[in-house]
Amino acid sequence: MTTHPADTAVGVIGTGSALPESRVPSEDVARVVGVEHGWIVERIGVLERRFAAKDETGTDLAARASSAALAAAGVGAEEIDVVILA
């Protein structure tokens, strides 16, 4: 029996995310650029920024997020056909 795409179930079974550890509060950024902290928060709502370590790449973050998604879904990587990264 041939399986057609329309016969295949599709869905999101788990999600994951990862952030760099290094946090820089908006107060620090405000001091550097010469504006008030409230100005940053009021206009863009950013309270802190995250910066990757010198030896940390986007791939490292994606791998951590993928592991979290697999754990949330309760499945192994061998059971996944498609991964969507955004």
XYZ file of C-alpha atoms in Angstrom:
86
model
C 0.000 0.000 0.000
C 1.343 3.423 -0.960
C 1.034 6.230 1.556
C 0.040 9.615 0.179
C 0.919 12.922 1.900
C -2.762 13.562 2.591
C -2.865 10.302 4.580
C -0.018 11.342 6.863
C -0.743 12.983 10.203
C 1.132 16.238 10.755
C 1.406 18.168 13.996
C 3.607 19.799 16.555
C 4.407 17.284 19.264
C 6.961 19.269 21.236
C 8.628 22.652 21.418
C 11.856 23.827 22.979
C 13.875 26.982 23.370
C 17.335 27.996 24.542
C 18.902 31.308 25.501
C 22.519 32.308 26.053
C 23.469 32.526 29.728
C 24.992 36.014 29.600
C 22.420 38.659 30.578
C 22.877 42.405 30.149
C 20.172 44.506 31.812
C 18.732 47.498 29.962
C 20.105 49.733 32.724
C 23.628 48.889 31.524
C 22.737 49.510 27.886
C 21.058 52.809 28.777
C 24.213 53.988 30.532
C 26.384 53.126 27.527
C 24.170 54.847 24.949
C 23.313 57.804 27.192
C 19.567 57.400 27.640
C 17.311 56.721 30.600
C 16.451 53.098 31.359
C 12.744 53.987 31.283
C 13.111 55.317 27.744
C 14.242 51.884 26.519
C 11.552 49.986 28.420
C 8.771 52.379 27.413
C 9.602 52.368 23.712
C 10.618 48.768 23.047
C 9.819 46.896 26.263
C 13.249 45.262 26.522
C 14.377 44.608 30.099
C 17.521 42.647 29.257
C 19.539 41.340 26.363
C 21.243 37.981 25.993
C 24.679 37.556 24.458
C 26.201 34.286 23.337
C 29.579 33.341 24.773
C 32.559 33.600 22.423
C 32.538 29.829 21.940
C 28.729 29.508 21.673
C 27.008 29.409 18.273
C 23.451 29.443 17.032
C 23.862 25.732 16.395
C 24.649 25.179 20.084
C 21.437 26.972 21.052
C 19.448 25.037 18.427
C 20.806 21.726 19.754
C 19.756 22.618 23.320
C 16.312 23.722 22.108
C 15.945 20.509 20.075
C 16.782 18.380 23.105
C 14.159 20.266 25.119
C 11.559 19.740 22.359
C 12.279 16.003 22.201
C 11.977 15.739 25.985
C 8.696 17.697 25.942
C 7.339 15.390 23.255
C 8.578 12.277 25.016
C 10.153 10.875 21.840
C 13.608 10.055 20.541
C 15.285 11.861 17.644
C 14.922 8.757 15.464
C 11.139 9.165 15.602
C 11.163 12.672 14.081
C 10.754 13.253 10.347
C 10.869 17.070 10.201
C 12.287 19.797 12.421
C 11.265 23.438 12.047
C 13.704 26.006 13.379
C 12.827 29.649 13.745
